[in-house]
């Protein structure tokens, strides 16, 4: 048996060694070369198809431009950082259209072009902020409406809608399809904080220790800075940081080290009455349900069996699973969600190797906490 190296023995003062030549150093957190290549493909398709559709709608003989230059900046946000609040559909469509309206209005009201461009960008930022659609390319759209030349000036208040609004709607629609095909979520939605499963006024168990949403609000207020990330996404990121820090500190305890190996199970075609009797006899809250070949197909508990009288298969729930090599502390979010009472340890064929309950994990974590003298 080989001895596992304890990562806690490695000095935290030593930075990870960088090997090889790094041709791509991400500027944004989480950015990878593969993601950027997908963004390039998305921008290519988005801009080309937007131009082609506008040409088919407006025709080659149209005096209006088929596509406006700020749309290129919108494409950067839409395809390179689709999770940004500045890249969401209303931000792109509303930000560009409203800014173009501001630019046209300012161009008519202020004859001096230098003053007009200053007021145009300034008022565009204000209007986008109040309309909750702040979009950086909107500033360029306002400028385009002011200094775009005779064609833009002649189009008047049509310009914000055709081509600006039309371009924006098409780009967002194409972006939605592209992200869906590439299996990315767009529009971006931050994970919803877990609710208390017991329908009481207490917050969810996993949120009671550590920082809270109001702490993030106070920290942002104290920093007096604006960051390109929503507070909900920031909370999700920080909770993942907490989990990774715990994993780094205590990741050597694996599920195989603490799992129960003598697991009480029930068959898929067994009766609900038999399952209830086994739950009560062994004083457990979850029974793994086995299929015909002995593989795990789900779990069942007293809650599911309360009113059932048929086969177990009619009332079972999906099983939370892990492997023997999974670090045990990674089960904390699952076993503290207020609904899951056990994680089933399986192999690659979904054959049961063991089971970890809330009590098993609590006992393991308790041994990691230093005892005050």
Coordinates of C-alpha atoms in Angstrom, one line a residue:
X1 CA 0.0 0.0 0.0
X2 CA 1.4 3.4 -1.0
X3 CA 1.4 6.2 1.5
X4 CA -0.7 9.2 0.6
X5 CA 1.1 12.5 0.8
X6 CA -0.5 14.9 3.3
X7 CA -0.8 18.3 1.5
X8 CA -0.7 19.9 5.0
X9 CA 3.0 19.0 5.1
X10 CA 3.7 21.2 2.1
X11 CA 4.8 24.7 3.1
X12 CA 2.1 27.3 2.2
X13 CA 4.9 29.8 1.5
X14 CA 6.0 27.9 -1.6
X15 CA 4.1 29.1 -4.7
X16 CA 3.2 26.5 -7.4
X17 CA 6.0 26.1 -9.8
X18 CA 5.2 27.2 -13.4
X19 CA 6.6 24.9 -16.0
X20 CA 6.8 25.4 -19.8
X21 CA 6.0 28.4 -21.8
X22 CA 2.6 29.9 -21.1
X23 CA 1.3 31.2 -24.4
X24 CA -1.9 32.3 -22.9
X25 CA -2.1 34.0 -19.5
X26 CA -5.8 34.7 -18.6
X27 CA -6.6 38.3 -17.7
X28 CA -9.9 37.4 -16.2
X29 CA -10.5 34.9 -13.4
X30 CA -11.4 31.5 -14.8
X31 CA -10.5 32.3 -18.4
X32 CA -8.9 29.5 -20.3
X33 CA -7.6 29.2 -23.8
X34 CA -10.3 26.8 -24.8
X35 CA -13.0 29.2 -23.6
X36 CA -11.5 32.0 -25.5
X37 CA -11.4 29.9 -28.7
X38 CA -15.1 29.2 -28.3
X39 CA -15.7 32.9 -27.7
X40 CA -13.8 33.7 -31.0
X41 CA -16.1 31.2 -32.9
X42 CA -19.2 32.7 -31.3
X43 CA -18.2 36.2 -32.2
X44 CA -17.4 35.2 -35.8
X45 CA -20.8 33.5 -36.2
X46 CA -22.7 36.2 -34.3
X47 CA -21.4 39.2 -36.2
X48 CA -21.5 37.5 -39.7
X49 CA -25.0 36.2 -39.3
X50 CA -26.2 39.5 -37.8
X51 CA -24.8 41.3 -40.9
X52 CA -26.3 38.8 -43.3
X53 CA -29.7 39.0 -41.7
X54 CA -29.7 42.8 -41.7
X55 CA -28.7 42.8 -45.3
X56 CA -31.6 40.5 -46.2
X57 CA -34.0 42.7 -44.3
X58 CA -32.7 46.2 -45.2
X59 CA -31.2 45.4 -48.6
X60 CA -27.9 46.4 -50.2
X61 CA -29.3 49.7 -51.4
X62 CA -30.3 50.9 -47.9
X63 CA -28.7 54.2 -47.0
X64 CA -28.5 53.0 -43.4
X65 CA -25.4 51.0 -42.2
X66 CA -26.1 47.3 -42.0
X67 CA -24.3 47.0 -38.7
X68 CA -22.8 49.5 -36.2
X69 CA -19.3 49.4 -35.0
X70 CA -20.1 49.2 -31.2
X71 CA -21.7 45.8 -31.8
X72 CA -18.2 44.4 -32.0
X73 CA -17.7 45.4 -28.4
X74 CA -21.0 43.9 -27.5
X75 CA -19.9 40.6 -29.1
X76 CA -16.8 40.6 -26.9
X77 CA -18.9 40.7 -23.8
X78 CA -21.6 38.4 -25.0
X79 CA -19.3 35.6 -26.1
X80 CA -16.1 36.1 -24.0
X81 CA -17.7 37.0 -20.6
X82 CA -21.4 35.8 -20.9
X83 CA -21.8 35.7 -17.1
X84 CA -21.1 39.4 -16.7
X85 CA -24.0 41.6 -15.7
X86 CA -22.9 43.9 -18.5
X87 CA -23.5 41.1 -21.1
X88 CA -27.0 40.1 -20.3
X89 CA -29.8 40.5 -22.9
X90 CA -31.4 43.7 -21.5
X91 CA -27.9 45.2 -21.0
X92 CA -27.1 44.7 -24.7
X93 CA -30.4 45.6 -26.2
X94 CA -31.4 48.3 -23.8
X95 CA -27.9 49.8 -23.4
X96 CA -27.3 50.2 -27.1
X97 CA -30.8 51.4 -28.0
X98 CA -31.1 53.9 -25.1
X99 CA -27.6 55.2 -25.7
X100 CA -28.3 55.7 -29.4
X101 CA -31.5 57.6 -28.5
X102 CA -29.4 59.8 -26.1
X103 CA -26.8 60.4 -28.8
X104 CA -29.4 61.4 -31.5
X105 CA -31.2 63.8 -29.0
X106 CA -27.9 65.4 -27.9
X107 CA -26.8 65.9 -31.5
X108 CA -30.0 67.8 -32.2
X109 CA -29.8 69.9 -29.1
X110 CA -26.1 70.8 -28.9
X111 CA -24.5 72.2 -32.1
X112 CA -20.9 72.1 -30.8
X113 CA -19.7 68.5 -31.6
X114 CA -17.1 68.4 -28.8
X115 CA -19.6 69.4 -26.2
X116 CA -22.1 67.0 -27.7
X117 CA -19.9 64.0 -27.5
X118 CA -19.1 64.7 -23.9
X119 CA -22.7 65.2 -22.9
X120 CA -23.8 62.2 -25.1
X121 CA -21.5 59.7 -23.3
X122 CA -22.2 61.2 -19.9
X123 CA -26.0 61.1 -20.3
X124 CA -25.9 57.6 -21.8
X125 CA -24.1 56.3 -18.7
X126 CA -26.8 58.0 -16.5
X127 CA -29.7 56.7 -18.6
X128 CA -28.3 53.1 -18.7
X129 CA -27.7 53.2 -15.0
X130 CA -31.3 54.2 -14.2
X131 CA -32.7 51.7 -16.7
X132 CA -30.5 48.9 -15.2
X133 CA -28.9 48.1 -18.5
X134 CA -25.3 49.5 -18.1
X135 CA -23.4 48.3 -21.2
X136 CA -19.9 49.7 -22.0
X137 CA -20.4 49.6 -25.8
X138 CA -23.4 51.9 -25.2
X139 CA -21.0 54.8 -24.8
X140 CA -19.6 54.1 -28.3
X141 CA -23.1 53.8 -29.6
X142 CA -23.9 57.3 -28.3
X143 CA -20.8 58.6 -30.0
X144 CA -21.7 57.0 -33.2
X145 CA -25.1 58.7 -33.2
X146 CA -23.3 62.0 -32.8
X147 CA -20.3 61.7 -35.1
X148 CA -21.6 59.1 -37.5
X149 CA -21.8 61.4 -40.5
X150 CA -24.6 62.6 -42.8
X151 CA -26.2 59.1 -43.2
X152 CA -26.7 58.7 -39.4
X153 CA -27.8 62.3 -39.0
X154 CA -30.3 62.0 -41.8
X155 CA -31.9 58.9 -40.3
X156 CA -32.7 60.8 -37.2
X157 CA -34.6 58.9 -34.5
X158 CA -34.9 55.8 -36.7
X159 CA -31.2 55.1 -36.1
X160 CA -31.6 53.9 -32.5
X161 CA -34.0 51.2 -33.7
X162 CA -32.7 50.4 -37.2
X163 CA -29.9 49.4 -37.3
X164 CA -28.9 49.7 -33.6
X165 CA -31.9 48.0 -31.9
X166 CA -32.2 45.4 -34.7
X167 CA -28.5 44.6 -34.5
X168 CA -28.7 44.2 -30.8
X169 CA -31.7 41.9 -30.8
X170 CA -30.2 39.7 -33.5
X171 CA -26.9 39.4 -31.7
X172 CA -28.5 38.5 -28.4
X173 CA -30.7 35.9 -30.2
X174 CA -27.8 34.4 -32.0
X175 CA -25.7 34.4 -28.7
X176 CA -28.5 32.6 -26.9
X177 CA -28.6 29.9 -29.6
X178 CA -24.8 29.6 -29.6
X179 CA -24.5 29.3 -25.8
X180 CA -27.3 26.7 -25.8
X181 CA -25.6 24.6 -28.5
X182 CA -22.2 24.9 -26.7
X183 CA -23.9 23.9 -23.4
X184 CA -23.4 27.2 -21.6
X185 CA -26.1 29.0 -19.6
X186 CA -27.2 32.2 -21.1
X187 CA -28.8 34.5 -19.9
X188 CA -26.7 34.0 -16.8
X189 CA -28.6 33.2 -13.6
X190 CA -26.8 33.0 -10.3
X191 CA -27.5 29.9 -8.2
X192 CA -30.5 30.5 -5.8
X193 CA -29.4 30.4 -2.2
X194 CA -30.8 27.2 -0.5
X195 CA -34.0 27.6 1.3
X196 CA -34.8 26.1 4.7
X197 CA -36.3 22.7 3.8
X198 CA -38.4 22.6 7.0
X199 CA -40.5 25.6 6.0
X200 CA -39.5 27.6 9.0
X201 CA -38.1 31.2 9.3
X202 CA -34.5 29.9 10.0
X203 CA -32.0 30.2 7.3
X204 CA -30.7 27.1 5.6
X205 CA -28.3 25.1 7.8
X206 CA -25.2 25.5 5.5
X207 CA -25.6 29.3 5.6
X208 CA -25.6 29.6 9.4
X209 CA -21.9 29.5 9.9
X210 CA -19.4 31.7 8.0
X211 CA -20.2 34.8 6.1
X212 CA -23.7 36.0 5.0
X213 CA -25.1 38.0 2.2
X214 CA -25.2 41.1 4.3
X215 CA -21.4 40.7 5.0
X216 CA -20.8 40.9 1.2
X217 CA -22.9 44.0 1.0
X218 CA -20.9 45.7 3.8
X219 CA -17.6 44.6 2.3
X220 CA -18.5 46.1 -1.1
X221 CA -19.5 49.3 0.7
X222 CA -16.3 49.4 2.6
X223 CA -14.2 48.9 -0.5
X224 CA -16.1 51.7 -2.3
X225 CA -15.4 50.0 -5.7
X226 CA -17.6 48.6 -8.4
X227 CA -16.8 45.1 -9.6
X228 CA -18.0 43.4 -12.7
X229 CA -19.8 40.5 -10.9
X230 CA -23.2 40.3 -9.2
X231 CA -23.4 40.0 -5.4
X232 CA -25.1 36.6 -5.9
X233 CA -22.3 35.3 -8.1
X234 CA -19.8 36.7 -5.6
X235 CA -21.5 34.8 -2.8
X236 CA -21.4 31.6 -4.8
X237 CA -17.7 32.0 -5.5
X238 CA -16.8 32.7 -1.9
X239 CA -18.7 29.6 -0.7
X240 CA -16.8 27.6 -3.2
X241 CA -13.5 29.2 -1.9
X242 CA -14.5 28.1 1.6
X243 CA -15.1 24.5 0.4
X244 CA -11.8 24.4 -1.5
X245 CA -9.9 25.7 1.5
X246 CA -11.4 23.0 3.7
X247 CA -10.6 20.5 1.1
X248 CA -6.9 21.6 0.9
X249 CA -6.7 21.4 4.7
X250 CA -8.5 18.1 5.3
X251 CA -8.7 16.5 1.8
X252 CA -6.7 13.4 2.9
X253 CA -9.7 11.9 4.6
X254 CA -11.4 10.0 1.9
X255 CA -14.9 8.6 1.8
X256 CA -13.5 5.1 1.9
X257 CA -11.9 5.9 5.3
X258 CA -15.1 6.8 7.1
X259 CA -17.9 5.0 5.3
X260 CA -20.1 2.3 6.8
X261 CA -19.6 -0.9 4.9
X262 CA -22.4 -3.1 6.1
X263 CA -25.2 -1.3 4.3
X264 CA -28.9 -2.1 4.8
X265 CA -30.6 -2.1 1.4
X266 CA -34.0 -2.8 -0.2
X267 CA -34.9 -4.2 -3.7
X268 CA -36.6 -2.3 -6.4
X269 CA -39.6 -4.6 -6.3
X270 CA -39.8 -5.0 -2.5
X271 CA -42.8 -3.8 -0.8
X272 CA -43.1 -0.4 0.9
X273 CA -44.0 -2.2 4.2
X274 CA -40.7 -4.2 4.1
X275 CA -38.7 -1.0 3.5
X276 CA -40.5 0.8 6.4
X277 CA -39.7 -2.2 8.7
X278 CA -36.0 -2.2 7.8
X279 CA -35.8 1.6 8.3
X280 CA -37.3 1.3 11.8
X281 CA -35.4 -1.9 12.8
X282 CA -32.0 -0.5 11.9
X283 CA -32.8 3.0 13.0
X284 CA -31.7 4.5 9.7
X285 CA -33.2 7.3 7.6
X286 CA -32.2 6.2 4.1
X287 CA -32.2 2.9 2.3
X288 CA -30.4 2.4 -1.0
X289 CA -32.6 0.7 -3.6
X290 CA -31.0 -2.0 -5.7
X291 CA -31.9 -3.0 -9.2
X292 CA -32.1 -6.6 -10.6
X293 CA -28.3 -6.7 -11.1
X294 CA -27.6 -5.3 -7.6
X295 CA -26.7 -1.9 -8.9
X296 CA -27.9 1.3 -7.1
X297 CA -31.0 2.8 -8.7
X298 CA -32.1 5.2 -6.0
X299 CA -32.9 5.7 -2.3
X300 CA -36.0 5.7 -0.1
X301 CA -36.8 7.0 3.3
X302 CA -39.8 7.2 5.7
X303 CA -40.9 10.5 4.1
X304 CA -41.3 8.8 0.7
X305 CA -42.9 5.7 2.2
X306 CA -45.3 7.5 4.5
X307 CA -48.4 6.8 2.4
X308 CA -47.2 4.2 -0.1
X309 CA -48.4 0.7 -0.2
X310 CA -47.0 -0.6 -3.5
X311 CA -43.4 -1.4 -4.6
X312 CA -40.5 0.6 -3.4
X313 CA -39.7 1.7 -7.0
X314 CA -42.8 3.9 -7.1
X315 CA -41.6 6.1 -4.3
X316 CA -37.8 6.2 -4.5
X317 CA -35.7 9.3 -5.0
X318 CA -32.5 9.9 -6.9
X319 CA -29.4 8.9 -4.9
X320 CA -26.6 11.2 -3.8
X321 CA -23.4 9.3 -4.7
X322 CA -19.6 9.5 -4.4
X323 CA -16.7 7.2 -4.8
X324 CA -14.3 5.8 -2.2
X325 CA -11.6 8.2 -3.4
X326 CA -13.7 11.3 -3.0
X327 CA -12.5 13.6 -0.2
X328 CA -15.0 13.3 2.6
X329 CA -15.3 17.0 3.3
X330 CA -16.7 17.6 -0.2
X331 CA -19.9 15.9 1.0
X332 CA -20.6 18.7 3.5
X333 CA -22.8 20.8 1.2
X334 CA -24.9 17.7 0.3
X335 CA -25.3 16.4 3.8
X336 CA -26.2 19.8 5.2
X337 CA -28.9 20.7 2.7
X338 CA -31.6 19.6 5.1
X339 CA -32.9 16.9 2.7
X340 CA -30.1 14.4 2.2
X341 CA -29.3 12.1 5.1
X342 CA -26.8 9.8 3.4
X343 CA -24.5 9.6 0.4
X344 CA -24.1 6.2 -1.2
X345 CA -20.5 5.2 -2.1
X346 CA -20.4 3.3 -5.4
X347 CA -17.9 2.0 -7.9
X348 CA -17.9 2.7 -11.6
X349 CA -20.7 0.1 -12.2
X350 CA -22.8 1.7 -9.4
X351 CA -22.4 -1.3 -7.2
X352 CA -22.6 -0.2 -3.5
X353 CA -19.3 0.0 -1.6
X354 CA -20.6 1.7 1.5
X355 CA -22.6 4.6 2.9
X356 CA -21.8 7.8 4.7
X357 CA -24.5 9.4 6.9
X358 CA -24.5 12.9 8.5
X359 CA -23.3 11.2 11.7
X360 CA -20.4 9.6 10.0
X361 CA -19.2 12.8 8.5
X362 CA -19.8 14.8 11.7
X363 CA -17.7 12.3 13.7
X364 CA -14.9 12.6 11.1
X365 CA -15.0 16.4 11.1
X366 CA -15.1 16.6 14.9
X367 CA -11.7 14.8 15.0
X368 CA -10.2 17.5 12.9
X369 CA -11.2 20.3 15.2
X370 CA -8.4 21.2 17.8
X371 CA -9.5 20.6 21.4
X372 CA -9.0 23.7 23.6
X373 CA -7.0 23.0 26.7

